[in-house]
XYZ file of N, CA and C in Angstrom:
666
model
N 98.441 57.628 27.632
C 99.689 56.704 26.886
C 100.891 57.304 27.734
N 102.204 56.615 27.939
C 103.168 57.185 28.221
C 104.436 57.406 27.226
N 104.654 57.944 26.858
C 106.141 57.860 25.724
C 107.390 58.346 26.407
N 108.170 57.839 26.727
C 109.665 57.483 27.186
C 110.617 57.083 25.904
N 111.782 58.472 26.203
C 112.870 57.753 25.305
C 114.256 58.671 25.348
N 115.280 57.854 25.482
C 116.072 58.370 25.928
C 117.538 58.878 24.261
N 118.206 59.734 24.139
C 119.092 59.598 23.440
C 120.540 59.943 23.926
N 121.054 59.993 25.350
C 121.978 60.340 25.703
C 123.068 59.573 25.624
N 123.097 59.130 24.974
C 124.294 57.159 24.463
C 124.053 57.437 23.486
N 125.157 56.284 22.279
C 124.962 55.679 20.859
C 123.445 55.670 20.621
N 122.768 54.943 21.517
C 121.069 54.900 21.538
C 120.353 55.106 21.333
N 119.520 55.063 20.413
C 118.050 55.601 20.149
C 116.672 54.754 20.915
N 117.032 55.097 21.559
C 115.707 53.712 22.359
C 114.398 54.480 22.479
N 113.244 53.791 22.344
C 111.517 54.638 21.909
C 110.882 53.300 23.262
N 110.207 53.926 23.581
C 108.480 53.280 24.343
C 107.358 53.642 24.589
N 106.218 52.736 23.915
C 105.154 53.270 24.820
C 104.851 52.579 25.784
N 104.164 53.259 27.004
C 103.568 52.332 27.679
C 102.831 52.836 28.675
N 101.889 51.704 29.369
C 100.656 52.564 30.123
C 100.885 53.050 31.086
N 100.352 54.277 31.582
C 100.738 55.476 32.074
C 100.933 54.809 33.790
N 100.071 54.225 33.698
C 99.620 53.745 35.409
C 100.789 52.318 35.543
N 100.646 51.359 35.187
C 101.660 50.142 35.186
C 102.700 50.311 34.668
N 103.162 50.770 33.726
C 104.534 51.556 32.887
C 104.687 49.674 31.697
N 103.724 48.892 31.698
C 103.625 48.038 30.788
C 104.249 48.535 29.416
N 105.392 48.058 28.849
C 105.675 48.140 27.448
C 104.288 47.721 26.658
N 103.757 48.414 25.614
C 102.905 48.539 24.555
C 103.747 48.236 22.948
N 104.832 49.256 22.923
C 105.647 49.324 21.729
C 107.255 50.129 22.063
N 107.998 49.022 20.961
C 109.316 49.732 22.044
C 110.174 49.329 20.449
N 111.235 50.304 20.577
C 112.210 49.980 19.993
C 114.148 50.385 20.160
N 114.553 50.086 19.623
C 116.038 50.411 20.140
C 117.045 50.029 19.016
N 117.481 51.502 18.629
C 118.902 51.589 17.455
C 120.363 51.897 17.979
N 120.977 51.612 17.677
C 122.505 52.365 17.839
C 123.419 52.780 17.012
N 123.314 54.032 16.779
C 124.232 55.013 16.175
C 124.342 56.153 16.493
N 125.536 56.577 17.118
C 125.545 57.539 17.175
C 126.363 59.088 16.920
N 125.968 58.423 15.249
C 125.876 60.345 14.345
C 124.086 60.478 13.696
N 123.154 59.922 14.257
C 121.829 60.083 13.245
C 121.082 60.248 14.352
N 121.259 60.749 15.460
C 119.685 60.831 16.674
C 118.527 61.542 16.003
N 119.411 62.915 15.348
C 118.302 63.279 14.700
C 117.498 63.059 13.575
N 117.750 61.827 12.962
C 117.101 61.112 11.644
C 116.488 60.046 12.369
N 117.085 59.444 13.709
C 116.190 58.140 14.160
C 114.808 58.526 14.432
N 115.037 59.367 15.590
C 113.185 59.581 16.961
C 112.772 59.642 16.220
N 112.133 61.250 15.467
C 111.399 61.300 15.284
C 110.733 60.294 14.221
N 111.149 58.952 13.438
C 110.571 57.758 12.957
C 110.345 57.210 14.226
N 111.183 56.711 15.496
C 111.099 55.706 16.104
C 110.309 55.763 16.323
N 109.925 57.564 17.190
C 108.126 57.222 17.599
C 106.981 57.215 16.906
N 107.014 57.626 15.988
C 106.179 57.294 14.828
C 106.058 55.690 14.598
N 106.609 55.013 14.651
C 106.307 53.815 14.562
C 105.592 53.085 15.554
N 106.620 53.457 17.028
C 105.607 53.196 17.810
C 104.969 53.316 18.348
N 104.327 54.541 17.629
C 102.493 54.685 17.846
C 101.947 53.926 16.791
N 102.387 54.117 15.698
C 101.736 53.310 15.052
C 101.428 51.660 15.452
N 102.718 51.039 15.841
C 102.257 49.748 16.699
C 101.282 49.362 17.655
N 101.417 50.792 18.295
C 99.998 50.731 19.227
C 98.899 51.199 19.118
N 98.527 51.088 17.778
C 97.770 51.755 17.304
C 96.995 53.136 17.898
N 97.825 54.472 18.209
C 97.650 55.548 18.657
C 97.824 56.490 18.272
N 97.707 57.980 18.052
C 98.107 59.196 17.969
C 99.265 60.200 18.678
N 99.440 60.437 18.927
C 100.059 62.250 19.893
C 98.839 62.177 20.273
N 97.833 62.446 20.617
C 96.286 63.011 20.828
C 96.213 62.184 22.478
N 96.436 60.640 22.270
C 96.443 59.686 23.221
C 97.422 60.017 24.523
N 98.584 61.010 24.018
C 99.037 61.124 25.125
C 99.414 61.229 26.211
N 100.126 61.156 27.360
C 99.659 61.959 28.647
C 100.631 62.191 29.063
N 101.695 61.942 29.053
C 103.401 62.023 29.218
C 103.958 61.674 28.752
N 105.376 62.312 28.828
C 106.267 62.438 28.563
C 107.519 61.523 29.094
N 108.274 60.954 28.817
C 109.310 60.696 29.938
C 110.813 61.019 29.089
N 112.022 61.520 29.328
C 113.488 61.582 28.925
C 114.374 61.528 29.519
N 115.066 61.044 29.113
C 116.510 60.755 29.858
C 117.519 62.533 29.478
N 117.695 63.159 30.977
C 118.939 64.560 30.678
C 120.303 63.438 29.850
N 120.530 62.672 30.100
C 121.565 62.878 30.425
C 122.197 61.827 32.013
N 123.404 62.484 32.102
C 125.047 62.869 31.396
C 124.983 62.600 30.163
N 125.617 62.988 28.833
C 125.993 62.906 27.518
C 126.425 63.842 26.444
N 126.731 63.478 25.644
C 127.188 64.529 25.006
C 126.085 65.761 23.979
N 126.436 66.421 23.779
C 125.583 68.113 23.569
C 123.850 67.353 22.274
N 125.485 66.985 21.284
C 124.053 67.042 20.303
C 123.455 65.911 20.230
N 123.439 64.632 20.719
C 122.261 63.679 21.206
C 121.225 63.787 22.213
N 121.655 64.324 23.526
C 120.621 65.203 24.064
C 120.141 66.029 23.689
N 120.500 67.281 22.639
C 119.072 68.360 22.619
C 118.323 67.721 21.331
N 118.451 66.965 20.544
C 117.637 66.058 20.118
C 116.383 65.397 21.006
N 117.338 65.394 21.975
C 115.869 64.478 22.579
C 114.882 64.937 23.372
N 115.511 66.187 24.534
C 115.340 66.944 24.973
C 114.209 68.237 24.360
N 114.770 68.832 23.546
C 113.833 69.750 22.520
C 112.528 68.739 21.903
N 113.244 67.838 21.398
C 111.875 66.757 21.218
C 110.394 66.772 22.231
N 111.369 66.513 23.412
C 110.154 66.187 24.453
C 109.678 67.653 24.216
N 110.345 68.201 24.699
C 110.461 69.687 25.473
C 108.942 70.723 24.531
N 108.956 70.234 23.190
C 108.275 70.434 21.983
C 107.075 69.673 22.025
N 106.258 68.072 22.186
C 105.851 67.750 22.027
C 104.698 68.215 23.339
N 105.505 67.811 24.192
C 104.834 68.464 25.643
C 103.973 69.463 25.664
N 104.849 71.345 25.110
C 104.421 72.340 25.024
C 102.956 72.003 23.876
N 103.393 71.248 22.744
C 102.041 71.417 21.488
C 100.812 70.589 21.829
N 100.803 69.506 22.919
C 100.042 68.627 23.502
C 99.450 68.999 24.238
N 100.102 70.094 25.671
C 99.690 70.424 26.569
C 99.786 69.311 27.406
N 100.703 68.565 28.263
C 101.142 67.159 28.525
C 102.738 67.271 29.030
N 102.941 66.950 30.739
C 104.040 66.946 31.310
C 105.023 66.385 30.498
N 106.446 66.951 30.898
C 107.353 66.399 30.876
C 108.099 65.898 31.756
N 108.820 64.511 32.419
C 109.475 64.616 32.726
C 110.957 64.058 32.701
N 111.892 64.565 33.471
C 113.468 64.203 32.698
C 113.714 63.174 34.232
N 114.817 62.489 33.363
C 115.289 61.477 34.469
C 116.707 61.074 34.047
N 117.678 61.380 35.211
C 119.362 61.243 35.233
C 119.612 59.796 34.231
N 120.060 59.985 32.922
C 119.566 58.644 32.447
C 120.488 57.657 32.679
N 121.859 57.822 33.669
C 122.134 57.233 34.535
C 121.910 56.210 35.654
N 121.009 57.206 36.375
C 119.650 55.814 36.873
C 118.784 54.786 36.084
N 118.307 55.490 34.920
C 118.326 54.351 34.249
C 118.471 52.880 33.935
N 120.188 53.250 33.403
C 121.294 51.727 33.272
C 121.381 51.783 34.608
N 121.413 52.435 36.280
C 121.122 51.220 37.545
C 120.025 50.380 37.495
N 119.005 51.532 37.360
C 117.715 50.419 37.738
C 117.210 48.975 36.694
N 118.231 49.000 35.286
C 118.418 48.021 34.684
C 119.149 46.658 34.990
N 119.691 47.270 35.979
C 120.637 45.832 36.962
C 119.618 44.920 37.225
N 119.509 43.730 37.486
C 118.687 42.776 38.353
C 119.764 42.457 39.254
N 121.015 42.836 39.471
C 121.746 42.473 40.599
C 121.326 42.928 42.194
N 121.003 41.951 42.594
C 121.339 42.481 44.119
C 121.899 42.916 44.885
N 122.734 43.203 44.477
C 123.755 44.548 45.003
C 124.383 45.722 44.868
N 124.994 46.604 45.743
C 125.176 48.010 44.937
C 126.478 48.033 43.546
N 126.076 48.784 42.657
C 126.388 48.800 41.181
C 127.578 50.415 41.353
N 127.722 49.943 40.426
C 127.916 51.309 39.680
C 128.073 51.871 37.517
N 127.620 52.576 37.610
C 127.326 53.118 35.897
C 128.491 53.530 35.651
N 129.090 53.544 34.871
C 130.053 53.884 33.668
C 129.331 54.336 32.027
N 129.386 55.432 31.884
C 128.911 55.368 30.426
C 130.164 56.547 29.138
N 129.976 55.748 28.354
C 130.651 56.944 27.411
C 130.748 58.576 27.157
N 131.619 58.986 27.710
C 131.838 60.750 27.614
C 132.636 61.210 26.569
N 133.080 60.414 25.721
C 134.271 60.986 24.699
C 135.292 61.294 25.404
N 136.495 61.594 24.641
C 137.824 62.274 24.834
C 137.818 61.590 26.075
N 138.054 60.214 25.673
C 138.914 59.159 27.115
C 138.082 59.543 28.351
N 136.751 59.895 28.602
C 136.391 59.909 29.392
C 135.171 59.339 29.975
N 134.457 58.918 31.289
C 133.068 57.953 31.080
C 132.339 59.423 32.587
N 131.166 59.328 32.420
C 130.388 59.240 33.457
C 130.098 58.434 33.801
N 130.027 58.934 35.407
C 129.559 57.784 36.141
C 129.101 58.096 37.504
N 128.393 56.989 38.303
C 127.919 56.959 39.468
C 127.350 56.089 40.309
N 127.490 56.238 41.403
C 127.426 54.381 42.431
C 126.278 54.683 43.074
N 125.728 53.600 42.779
C 124.336 53.160 43.302
C 124.263 51.997 44.893
N 123.177 52.225 45.349
C 122.693 51.077 46.817
C 122.142 49.942 45.819
N 122.276 49.228 46.969
C 121.625 47.706 46.243
C 119.890 48.209 45.790
N 119.304 47.573 45.708
C 117.920 47.556 45.197
C 116.991 47.818 46.156
N 116.393 48.634 46.107
C 114.628 48.096 47.457
C 113.879 47.658 47.240
N 112.911 46.808 47.762
C 111.937 45.796 47.309
C 111.234 46.023 46.217
N 110.910 47.888 45.630
C 110.515 48.122 44.366
C 111.350 48.146 43.476
N 112.398 47.551 43.593
C 113.977 48.065 41.986
C 113.986 49.085 42.643
N 113.780 50.188 43.419
C 114.667 51.429 42.914
C 115.962 51.389 43.447
N 116.518 52.336 42.738
C 117.795 52.381 43.907
C 118.728 53.851 44.198
N 119.289 53.877 45.246
C 119.552 55.015 45.718
C 120.768 55.626 45.316
N 121.139 57.072 44.465
C 121.909 57.013 43.982
C 122.791 57.464 44.883
N 124.440 57.070 45.898
C 125.513 57.490 46.829
C 126.108 58.398 46.529
N 126.708 58.847 45.089
C 127.764 59.794 44.062
C 127.341 59.689 43.377
N 127.969 60.608 42.808
C 127.755 61.323 41.053
C 126.507 61.779 41.008
N 126.097 62.571 39.443
C 127.045 62.386 38.375
C 128.501 62.700 38.479
N 129.616 62.168 37.314
C 130.559 63.076 37.338
C 131.627 62.455 36.309
N 131.990 63.561 35.857
C 132.804 63.028 34.830
C 134.457 63.217 35.134
N 134.968 61.853 34.822
C 136.539 61.339 34.388
C 136.817 60.678 33.532
N 138.316 60.682 33.880
C 139.273 59.565 33.134
C 139.430 58.619 33.921
N 138.935 57.228 33.081
C 138.571 55.894 33.923
C 139.531 55.684 35.222
N 140.751 56.374 34.666
C 142.066 55.462 35.566
C 141.929 56.230 36.625
N 141.266 57.590 36.808
C 141.274 58.582 38.180
C 140.094 57.656 38.877
N 139.152 57.222 38.477
C 138.467 56.769 39.605
C 138.221 55.527 39.528
N 139.072 54.847 39.033
C 139.134 53.445 39.192
C 138.981 52.496 40.329
N 139.271 53.245 41.482
C 139.730 53.281 43.115
C 138.151 52.971 43.830
N 137.438 53.989 43.068
C 135.996 54.541 43.355
C 135.378 53.610 43.594
N 135.288 52.711 41.797
C 134.740 51.833 41.493
C 135.070 50.744 42.154
N 136.430 50.406 42.720
C 136.614 48.964 42.424
C 136.080 48.265 43.386
N 135.916 46.847 43.248
C 134.929 45.683 43.676
C 133.429 45.534 42.867
N 132.812 46.764 42.594
C 131.504 47.149 41.895
C 131.716 46.665 40.874
N 130.158 45.949 40.583
C 129.325 45.559 39.342
C 129.533 46.513 38.211
N 129.902 46.913 37.695
C 129.825 48.540 36.553
C 129.013 48.222 34.997
N 128.207 48.914 35.064
C 127.310 48.947 33.896
C 127.562 49.899 33.013
N 127.216 50.263 31.280
C 127.201 51.166 30.702
C 128.442 50.778 29.490
N 128.200 51.460 28.362
C 129.495 51.488 27.836
C 130.542 51.531 28.114
N 130.914 52.597 29.014
C 132.202 53.022 29.779
C 132.669 51.699 30.045
N 132.275 50.416 30.656
C 132.280 49.717 31.286
C 133.170 48.811 30.064
N 133.362 48.549 28.882
C 132.594 47.897 27.713
C 134.624 48.629 26.702
N 133.989 49.853 27.298
C 135.323 50.622 26.778
C 136.809 50.856 27.540
N 136.051 51.458 28.831
C 137.638 51.223 29.830
C 137.749 50.259 30.787
N 137.479 49.288 30.476
C 136.962 47.670 32.058
C 138.871 47.553 32.128
N 139.605 47.616 30.981
C 141.521 47.720 31.413
C 141.512 48.882 32.587
N 141.060 49.945 32.065
C 141.774 50.875 33.042
C 140.876 50.949 34.201
N 139.599 50.482 34.396
C 138.835 50.391 35.612
C 139.431 49.308 36.511
N 140.052 49.192 36.066
C 140.422 47.266 36.553
C 139.163 46.217 36.931
N 138.645 46.244 35.854
C 137.669 45.167 35.876
C 138.086 43.890 35.046
N 137.473 42.734 35.589
C 137.623 41.551 35.432
C 136.132 41.235 34.219
N 135.372 41.682 34.888
C 134.135 41.332 33.591
C 133.331 42.631 34.118
N 132.495 42.973 33.632
C 131.055 44.023 33.439
C 129.695 43.740 33.553
N 129.074 43.904 33.449
C 126.877 43.653 33.360
C 127.410 44.103 31.916
N 126.397 43.388 31.024
C 126.185 43.125 29.407
C 125.729 44.417 29.092
N 125.104 45.411 30.167
C 124.005 46.027 29.788
C 124.910 47.394 29.310
N 124.457 48.053 27.885
C 125.579 49.275 27.720
C 125.100 50.257 27.575
N 123.398 50.166 26.878
C 122.934 51.650 26.823
C 121.879 51.412 27.912
N 121.117 53.258 27.741
C 119.705 53.167 29.056
C 118.408 52.724 27.684
N 117.709 52.074 29.003
C 116.126 51.393 27.795
C 115.282 52.073 27.901
N 114.607 52.796 26.939
C 113.528 53.347 27.483
C 112.317 53.327 28.032
N 112.136 51.309 27.889
C 111.295 50.891 28.256
C 111.329 50.806 30.136
N 112.355 50.615 30.480
C 113.254 51.134 31.894
C 112.411 51.955 32.303
N 113.057 53.420 31.717
C 112.444 54.582 32.046
C 111.261 54.629 31.642
N 110.242 54.136 31.180
C 108.647 54.282 30.903
C 108.644 53.267 32.422
N 109.032 52.295 32.509
C 108.622 51.696 33.729
C 108.953 52.337 35.477
N 110.064 52.623 35.051
C 110.178 53.789 36.335
C 109.698 55.123 36.571
N 108.989 55.651 35.842
C 108.426 56.972 35.594
C 106.944 56.683 36.235
N 106.394 55.588 35.713
C 105.072 55.499 35.725
C 104.881 55.174 37.212
N 105.882 53.728 38.289
C 105.694 53.438 39.019
C 106.312 54.058 40.183
N 106.984 55.730 39.562
C 107.537 56.182 41.019
C 108.748 55.660 41.034
N 109.518 54.695 40.808
C 110.716 54.159 40.785
C 111.989 54.543 40.434
N 112.129 56.228 39.471
C 113.117 56.507 39.228
C 113.137 58.446 39.614
N 113.780 59.006 40.539
C 113.854 60.488 40.565
C 113.533 61.257 38.958
N 112.638 62.233 39.759
C 112.012 62.916 38.147
C 113.109 64.330 39.214
N 113.175 64.499 37.690
C 114.357 66.096 37.225
C 113.581 66.628 36.318
N 114.058 68.351 36.485
C 113.552 69.178 35.395
C 114.240 68.440 33.855
N 113.861 68.384 32.956
C 113.586 68.051 31.118
C 115.166 68.767 31.056
N 115.940 69.503 31.504
C 116.918 70.199 30.989
C 118.233 69.195 30.860
N 118.772 69.291 29.704
C 120.211 68.863 29.692
C 121.267 68.287 30.740
N 121.547 67.259 30.842
C 122.577 67.405 32.217
C 124.059 67.146 31.839
N 124.985 67.843 30.879
C 126.368 68.540 30.132
C 127.796 67.836 31.238
N 127.010 68.424 32.077
C 128.608 68.067 33.014
C 129.649 68.606 32.704
N 129.873 68.894 31.765
C 131.226 70.198 31.170
C 130.661 70.410 29.988
N 131.528 71.383 29.341
C 130.927 72.281 28.629
C 131.062 72.215 26.852
N 130.144 72.299 26.184
C 129.940 71.524 24.999
C 130.951 71.922 24.123
N 131.057 70.914 22.784
C 132.296 71.362 22.489
C 131.741 72.614 20.875
N 130.887 73.402 21.665
C 130.703 74.995 20.344
C 130.651 76.457 21.974
N 130.992 77.169 21.023
C 130.903 77.886 21.534
C 129.885 79.414 20.910
N 129.623 80.125 21.597
C 128.556 80.821 21.276
C 129.607 82.377 20.418
N 128.828 83.028 19.500
C 129.617 84.134 18.106
C 129.712 84.533 19.195
N 130.678 85.496 19.268
C 131.027 86.571 20.130
C 130.784 88.175 19.091
N 129.993 87.925 17.969
C 129.790 88.919 16.740
C 130.332 89.179 16.042
N 130.127 89.903 15.039
C 131.283 89.706 13.768
C 132.254 90.701 14.385
N 133.295 90.375 13.215
C 134.567 90.830 13.427
C 134.676 91.955 12.286
N 135.384 92.820 12.855
C 136.087 94.311 11.745
C 136.781 93.828 11.330
N 137.129 93.851 9.957
C 138.317 93.343 9.305
C 139.107 94.796 8.673
N 138.562 95.470 9.886
C 139.427 97.314 9.917
C 140.623 96.717 10.233
N 141.462 97.477 9.941
C 142.891 97.359 11.225
C 142.682 98.042 11.852
N 143.494 98.062 13.223
C 143.502 98.325 14.116
C 144.709 100.157 13.775
């Protein structure tokens, strides 16, 4: 059984699929930007209960690696790597922007733009789909202010939450309604080899909003 999930956006999306065909057996998706840590484990447990399987039935895990906010990515990747280590199975990472591009049914090149917060977007450009549905990434991923890359995305259908939030700054008249990565598409792409695999490490593109402690500070006057 293939377990797939992505926590790179405001959505927590989980799917259980056939490891060979990628056919979905159970799935769920919840949009809540502040509760990744609370939602992921119960969603995985619910999917397994629906499918009538246990963690020992898993043969592979697929996880979206971002780019995305620090906290959400950490929840997904720590969960994937911990489960894979305990179960002794492989964990495969996939760029979350690639998942979104794979979700588009349009038969032409597309751009993906997701919410990077701080009034910025994560973005990538993709070629038209091949016969198997895969898309080749042409540029990105990168993080920029929407107005700074509007000329790069001009003339392309734009997929993702960034297009919804910053459509005017990007100069979009309309955008694809797809906003968040789908675990079902992640599972399908990994099972069929139509998504590029990467190491299950977080793709931040910029420094997290936290810093490592420099150690205790002296209270004695200098």
